PDB file of C-alpha atoms in Angstrom:
ATOM      1  CA  UNK J  21       2.653 -84.161 -26.374  1.00 90.00           C
ATOM      2  CA  UNK J  22       2.547 -82.298 -29.675  1.00 93.00           C
ATOM      3  CA  UNK J  23       3.527 -78.683 -30.142  1.00 91.00           C
ATOM      4  CA  UNK J  24       1.473 -77.325 -33.029  1.00 91.00           C
ATOM      5  CA  UNK J  25       2.659 -74.043 -34.530  1.00 88.00           C
ATOM      6  CA  UNK J  26       0.708 -72.135 -37.152  1.00 88.00           C
ATOM      7  CA  UNK J  27       1.975 -69.541 -39.571  1.00 86.00           C
ATOM      8  CA  UNK J  28       1.442 -68.255 -43.103  1.00 86.00           C
ATOM      9  CA  UNK J  29       2.550 -69.325 -46.546  1.00 88.00           C
ATOM     10  CA  UNK J  30       3.896 -66.920 -49.187  1.00 89.00           C
ATOM     11  CA  UNK J  31       0.303 -65.967 -50.107  1.00 93.00           C
ATOM     12  CA  UNK J  32      -0.700 -65.173 -46.519  1.00 89.00           C
ATOM     13  CA  UNK J  33      -2.784 -68.351 -46.114  1.00 93.00           C
ATOM     14  CA  UNK J  34      -2.791 -69.903 -42.625  1.00 92.00           C
ATOM     15  CA  UNK J  35      -0.774 -73.118 -42.519  1.00 91.00           C
ATOM     16  CA  UNK J  36       0.643 -75.567 -40.008  1.00 91.00           C
ATOM     17  CA  UNK J  37       4.344 -74.787 -39.823  1.00 88.00           C
ATOM     18  CA  UNK J  38       5.211 -77.486 -37.311  1.00 87.00           C
ATOM     19  CA  UNK J  39       3.430 -80.430 -35.717  1.00 92.00           C
ATOM     20  CA  UNK J  40       5.950 -82.216 -33.521  1.00 91.00           C
ATOM     21  CA  UNK J  41       7.008 -82.830 -29.961  1.00 91.00           C
ATOM     22  CA  UNK J  42       8.959 -80.012 -28.318  1.00 90.00           C
ATOM     23  CA  UNK J  43      12.670 -80.664 -28.556  1.00 88.00           C
ATOM     24  CA  UNK J  44      13.706 -78.746 -25.435  1.00 92.00           C
ATOM     25  CA  UNK J  45      12.704 -81.326 -22.850  1.00 94.00           C
ATOM     26  CA  UNK J  46      14.665 -81.548 -19.612  1.00 95.00           C
ATOM     27  CA  UNK J  47      14.203 -84.491 -17.257  1.00 95.00           C
ATOM     28  CA  UNK J  48      15.694 -84.531 -13.777  1.00 93.00           C
ATOM     29  CA  UNK J  49      14.605 -86.202 -10.554  1.00 90.00           C
ATOM     30  CA  UNK J  50      10.980 -85.332  -9.769  1.00 91.00           C
ATOM     31  CA  UNK J  51      10.436 -83.149 -12.844  1.00 93.00           C
ATOM     32  CA  UNK J  52      10.044 -83.090 -16.618  1.00 96.00           C
ATOM     33  CA  UNK J  53      10.185 -79.616 -18.188  1.00 96.00           C
ATOM     34  CA  UNK J  54       8.892 -79.071 -21.752  1.00 95.00           C
ATOM     35  CA  UNK J  55       9.777 -75.628 -23.098  1.00 94.00           C
ATOM     36  CA  UNK J  56       7.120 -74.878 -25.714  1.00 93.00           C
ATOM     37  CA  UNK J  57       7.381 -71.263 -26.856  1.00 92.00           C
ATOM     38  CA  UNK J  58       8.905 -67.855 -26.161  1.00 92.00           C
ATOM     39  CA  UNK J  59       8.230 -64.364 -27.432  1.00 91.00           C
ATOM     40  CA  UNK J  60      10.476 -61.325 -27.255  1.00 91.00           C
ATOM     41  CA  UNK J  61       9.801 -57.559 -27.268  1.00 91.00           C
ATOM     42  CA  UNK J  62      10.714 -57.057 -30.943  1.00 89.00           C
ATOM     43  CA  UNK J  63       8.503 -59.924 -32.191  1.00 87.00           C
ATOM     44  CA  UNK J  64       5.658 -59.042 -34.540  1.00 84.00           C
ATOM     45  CA  UNK J  65       2.902 -61.117 -36.116  1.00 82.00           C
ATOM     46  CA  UNK J  66       3.410 -63.333 -37.835  1.00 75.00           C
ATOM     47  CA  UNK J  67       6.460 -64.353 -35.802  1.00 75.00           C
ATOM     48  CA  UNK J  68       9.286 -64.464 -38.397  1.00 66.00           C
ATOM     49  CA  UNK J  69      10.373 -68.029 -37.644  1.00 67.00           C
ATOM     50  CA  UNK J  70       7.391 -69.777 -36.055  1.00 59.00           C
ATOM     51  CA  UNK J  71       9.063 -73.201 -36.161  1.00 61.00           C
ATOM     52  CA  UNK J  72      11.875 -72.045 -33.866  1.00 69.00           C
ATOM     53  CA  UNK J  73      12.780 -73.742 -30.637  1.00 75.00           C
ATOM     54  CA  UNK J  74      12.681 -71.027 -27.956  1.00 79.00           C
ATOM     55  CA  UNK J  75      15.789 -72.120 -26.098  1.00 79.00           C
ATOM     56  CA  UNK J  76      17.887 -71.981 -29.271  1.00 79.00           C
ATOM     57  CA  UNK J  77      17.013 -68.330 -29.859  1.00 84.00           C
ATOM     58  CA  UNK J  78      19.987 -66.193 -28.724  1.00 88.00           C
ATOM     59  CA  UNK J  79      17.536 -63.862 -26.939  1.00 89.00           C
ATOM     60  CA  UNK J  80      16.431 -66.765 -24.678  1.00 91.00           C
ATOM     61  CA  UNK J  81      18.841 -66.287 -21.773  1.00 93.00           C
ATOM     62  CA  UNK J  82      16.634 -67.374 -18.866  1.00 95.00           C
ATOM     63  CA  UNK J  83      13.599 -69.547 -18.298  1.00 95.00           C
ATOM     64  CA  UNK J  84      12.046 -66.485 -16.664  1.00 96.00           C
ATOM     65  CA  UNK J  85      10.968 -63.866 -19.191  1.00 97.00           C
ATOM     66  CA  UNK J  86      12.156 -60.291 -18.923  1.00 95.00           C
ATOM     67  CA  UNK J  87       9.744 -57.386 -19.323  1.00 96.00           C
ATOM     68  CA  UNK J  88       7.980 -57.692 -22.666  1.00 94.00           C
ATOM     69  CA  UNK J  89       8.845 -61.382 -23.076  1.00 95.00           C
ATOM     70  CA  UNK J  90       6.684 -64.452 -22.529  1.00 95.00           C
ATOM     71  CA  UNK J  91       7.260 -68.166 -22.018  1.00 95.00           C
ATOM     72  CA  UNK J  92       5.006 -71.185 -22.418  1.00 96.00           C
ATOM     73  CA  UNK J  93       5.900 -74.516 -20.900  1.00 97.00           C
ATOM     74  CA  UNK J  94       4.446 -77.727 -19.510  1.00 98.00           C
ATOM     75  CA  UNK J  95       6.006 -79.075 -16.329  1.00 97.00           C
ATOM     76  CA  UNK J  96       5.298 -82.479 -14.853  1.00 96.00           C
ATOM     77  CA  UNK J  97       6.065 -82.832 -11.152  1.00 95.00           C
ATOM     78  CA  UNK J  98       6.841 -86.388 -10.026  1.00 93.00           C
ATOM     79  CA  UNK J  99       6.817 -86.519  -6.209  1.00 86.00           C
ATOM     80  CA  UNK J 100       7.201 -90.300  -6.010  1.00 80.00           C
ATOM     81  CA  UNK J 101      10.854 -89.723  -6.947  1.00 73.00           C
ATOM     82  CA  UNK J 102      11.398 -87.556  -3.855  1.00 69.00           C
ATOM     83  CA  UNK J 103      11.786 -88.865  -0.336  1.00 59.00           C
ATOM     84  CA  UNK J 104      10.940 -86.210   2.253  1.00 56.00           C
ATOM     85  CA  UNK J 105      12.352 -84.914   4.456  1.00 53.00           C
ATOM     86  CA  UNK J 106      15.116 -84.295   1.974  1.00 54.00           C
ATOM     87  CA  UNK J 107      18.477 -85.566   3.131  1.00 56.00           C
ATOM     88  CA  UNK J 108      21.085 -83.956   0.922  1.00 59.00           C
ATOM     89  CA  UNK J 109      20.421 -82.545  -2.516  1.00 70.00           C
ATOM     90  CA  UNK J 110      17.375 -83.390  -4.630  1.00 74.00           C
ATOM     91  CA  UNK J 111      19.462 -83.519  -7.795  1.00 82.00           C
ATOM     92  CA  UNK J 112      22.780 -85.207  -8.548  1.00 84.00           C
ATOM     93  CA  UNK J 113      25.747 -83.093  -9.628  1.00 88.00           C
ATOM     94  CA  UNK J 114      25.047 -84.088 -13.254  1.00 93.00           C
ATOM     95  CA  UNK J 115      21.387 -83.040 -12.928  1.00 90.00           C
ATOM     96  CA  UNK J 116      22.401 -79.705 -11.379  1.00 90.00           C
ATOM     97  CA  UNK J 117      24.736 -79.113 -14.327  1.00 93.00           C
ATOM     98  CA  UNK J 118      21.897 -80.010 -16.720  1.00 93.00           C
ATOM     99  CA  UNK J 119      19.519 -77.553 -15.023  1.00 92.00           C
ATOM    100  CA  UNK J 120      22.154 -74.802 -15.060  1.00 93.00           C
ATOM    101  CA  UNK J 121      22.812 -75.383 -18.780  1.00 93.00           C
ATOM    102  CA  UNK J 122      19.297 -76.167 -20.056  1.00 93.00           C
ATOM    103  CA  UNK J 123      17.119 -74.138 -17.670  1.00 94.00           C
ATOM    104  CA  UNK J 124      19.184 -71.019 -16.910  1.00 95.00           C
ATOM    105  CA  UNK J 125      17.941 -68.904 -14.028  1.00 94.00           C
ATOM    106  CA  UNK J 126      16.117 -71.770 -12.302  1.00 93.00           C
ATOM    107  CA  UNK J 127      18.621 -72.478  -9.545  1.00 92.00           C
ATOM    108  CA  UNK J 128      19.356 -68.792  -8.987  1.00 93.00           C
ATOM    109  CA  UNK J 129      15.647 -68.134  -8.293  1.00 93.00           C
ATOM    110  CA  UNK J 130      15.376 -70.845  -5.624  1.00 91.00           C
ATOM    111  CA  UNK J 131      15.834 -70.035  -1.950  1.00 92.00           C
ATOM    112  CA  UNK J 132      18.313 -72.619  -0.625  1.00 84.00           C
ATOM    113  CA  UNK J 133      17.067 -72.320   2.957  1.00 87.00           C
ATOM    114  CA  UNK J 134      13.372 -72.844   2.016  1.00 89.00           C
ATOM    115  CA  UNK J 135      12.881 -75.892  -0.232  1.00 82.00           C
ATOM    116  CA  UNK J 136      11.257 -74.876  -3.529  1.00 88.00           C
ATOM    117  CA  UNK J 137      10.477 -71.263  -2.572  1.00 94.00           C
ATOM    118  CA  UNK J 138      11.132 -68.684  -5.271  1.00 95.00           C
ATOM    119  CA  UNK J 139      10.004 -65.292  -6.568  1.00 95.00           C
ATOM    120  CA  UNK J 140      10.081 -64.060 -10.166  1.00 94.00           C
ATOM    121  CA  UNK J 141       9.274 -60.772 -11.868  1.00 96.00           C
ATOM    122  CA  UNK J 142       6.482 -62.374 -13.859  1.00 96.00           C
ATOM    123  CA  UNK J 143       2.753 -62.844 -13.969  1.00 97.00           C
ATOM    124  CA  UNK J 144       2.215 -66.573 -14.408  1.00 97.00           C
ATOM    125  CA  UNK J 145      -0.950 -68.274 -15.582  1.00 98.00           C
ATOM    126  CA  UNK J 146      -0.813 -71.860 -14.304  1.00 98.00           C
ATOM    127  CA  UNK J 147      -3.419 -74.396 -15.417  1.00 98.00           C
ATOM    128  CA  UNK J 148      -3.397 -77.795 -13.737  1.00 98.00           C
ATOM    129  CA  UNK J 149      -3.865 -80.379 -16.491  1.00 98.00           C
ATOM    130  CA  UNK J 150      -3.746 -83.464 -14.273  1.00 98.00           C
ATOM    131  CA  UNK J 151      -2.990 -84.436 -10.702  1.00 97.00           C
ATOM    132  CA  UNK J 152      -3.045 -82.516  -7.437  1.00 97.00           C
ATOM    133  CA  UNK J 153      -0.514 -79.994  -6.200  1.00 97.00           C
ATOM    134  CA  UNK J 154      -0.242 -77.642  -3.257  1.00 96.00           C
ATOM    135  CA  UNK J 155       0.688 -74.006  -3.832  1.00 97.00           C
ATOM    136  CA  UNK J 156       2.426 -72.544  -0.789  1.00 96.00           C
ATOM    137  CA  UNK J 157       2.862 -68.812  -0.149  1.00 96.00           C
ATOM    138  CA  UNK J 158       4.539 -66.850   2.651  1.00 89.00           C
ATOM    139  CA  UNK J 159       3.985 -68.017   6.230  1.00 88.00           C
ATOM    140  CA  UNK J 160       2.857 -71.462   5.029  1.00 92.00           C
ATOM    141  CA  UNK J 161      -0.515 -70.407   3.576  1.00 96.00           C
ATOM    142  CA  UNK J 162      -1.556 -73.103   1.062  1.00 97.00           C
ATOM    143  CA  UNK J 163      -4.205 -74.019  -1.495  1.00 98.00           C
ATOM    144  CA  UNK J 164      -4.551 -77.450  -3.077  1.00 98.00           C
ATOM    145  CA  UNK J 165      -5.063 -77.288  -6.834  1.00 98.00           C
ATOM    146  CA  UNK J 166      -6.558 -80.054  -8.983  1.00 98.00           C
ATOM    147  CA  UNK J 167      -7.075 -80.661 -12.687  1.00 98.00           C
ATOM    148  CA  UNK J 168      -8.908 -77.692 -14.204  1.00 98.00           C
ATOM    149  CA  UNK J 169      -7.838 -75.198 -11.537  1.00 98.00           C
ATOM    150  CA  UNK J 170      -6.084 -72.007 -12.659  1.00 98.00           C
ATOM    151  CA  UNK J 171      -3.770 -69.744 -10.683  1.00 98.00           C
ATOM    152  CA  UNK J 172      -2.677 -66.225 -11.544  1.00 98.00           C
ATOM    153  CA  UNK J 173       0.698 -66.107  -9.826  1.00 96.00           C
ATOM    154  CA  UNK J 174       1.200 -62.370  -9.400  1.00 95.00           C
ATOM    155  CA  UNK J 175       4.930 -62.091  -8.690  1.00 94.00           C
ATOM    156  CA  UNK J 176       4.591 -63.510  -5.180  1.00 95.00           C
ATOM    157  CA  UNK J 177       6.989 -65.738  -3.263  1.00 96.00           C
ATOM    158  CA  UNK J 178       5.785 -69.319  -3.626  1.00 96.00           C
ATOM    159  CA  UNK J 179       6.591 -73.022  -3.829  1.00 95.00           C
ATOM    160  CA  UNK J 180       4.938 -76.017  -5.463  1.00 95.00           C
ATOM    161  CA  UNK J 181       4.415 -79.264  -3.497  1.00 92.00           C
ATOM    162  CA  UNK J 182       3.089 -82.047  -5.725  1.00 93.00           C
ATOM    163  CA  UNK J 183       0.769 -84.443  -3.884  1.00 94.00           C
ATOM    164  CA  UNK J 184       0.826 -86.864  -6.826  1.00 95.00           C
ATOM    165  CA  UNK J 185       2.156 -86.787 -10.369  1.00 95.00           C
ATOM    166  CA  UNK J 186       0.912 -83.415 -11.596  1.00 97.00           C
ATOM    167  CA  UNK J 187       1.147 -81.732 -14.976  1.00 98.00           C
ATOM    168  CA  UNK J 188       0.762 -77.932 -15.224  1.00 98.00           C
ATOM    169  CA  UNK J 189       0.754 -75.640 -18.255  1.00 98.00           C
ATOM    170  CA  UNK J 190       2.403 -72.301 -17.492  1.00 98.00           C
ATOM    171  CA  UNK J 191       2.369 -69.069 -19.470  1.00 98.00           C
ATOM    172  CA  UNK J 192       4.685 -66.460 -17.960  1.00 98.00           C
ATOM    173  CA  UNK J 193       4.750 -62.773 -18.845  1.00 97.00           C
ATOM    174  CA  UNK J 194       7.766 -60.688 -17.795  1.00 96.00           C
ATOM    175  CA  UNK J 195       6.657 -57.582 -15.889  1.00 95.00           C
ATOM    176  CA  UNK J 196       8.542 -54.806 -14.097  1.00 94.00           C
ATOM    177  CA  UNK J 197       8.244 -55.088 -10.322  1.00 91.00           C
ATOM    178  CA  UNK J 198       6.951 -51.926  -8.678  1.00 83.00           C
ATOM    179  CA  UNK J 199       8.596 -51.193  -5.355  1.00 71.00           C
ATOM    180  CA  UNK J 200       8.253 -48.719  -2.585  1.00 58.00           C
ATOM    181  CA  UNK J 201      11.152 -46.296  -3.088  1.00 53.00           C
ATOM    182  CA  UNK J 202      11.738 -45.966   0.675  1.00 49.00           C
ATOM    183  CA  UNK J 203      12.029 -49.677   1.478  1.00 48.00           C
ATOM    184  CA  UNK J 204      12.723 -51.359  -1.872  1.00 57.00           C
ATOM    185  CA  UNK J 205       9.959 -53.849  -1.013  1.00 62.00           C
ATOM    186  CA  UNK J 206       7.044 -54.576  -3.363  1.00 60.00           C
ATOM    187  CA  UNK J 207       4.337 -51.953  -3.060  1.00 58.00           C
TER     188      UNK J 207
END
């Protein structure tokens, strides 16, 4: 996979700044995560350093963008590496340490008592590039997605269940969560 980044030369002419594979690639059991790009609230066009690696930017403190930030990534789910029902942990202690270090916020978002379930304060655009995957919401409601399908994940509680090797492109936009002042629950 190539990450192609455009920018401008000293005369304002459009140029290719970088044509290379992403360098922030994390592989653990059942998943390969390619962090492609991040934007931050103070960014303007053209982005001052368009060849940057998002995870090396000091503002990149979580895989989940805060309000005004965005993230772009490609994740490949590899279910053949998982034997269900899960007996013990999915990841080894070394893989857990890798996820904590390289993908901050990931483990904290997961619900330990419900395998894979998580909720983020983001609007996510997910585009299935290949494979088939099941998107599960509250109470077990599911939809099977295939190559070409697009989901707008609107800050809801969800989990992904890959039915075969599946690659998805995600763009996440950090958004404030509106809540009902009386209950604290989403409105």
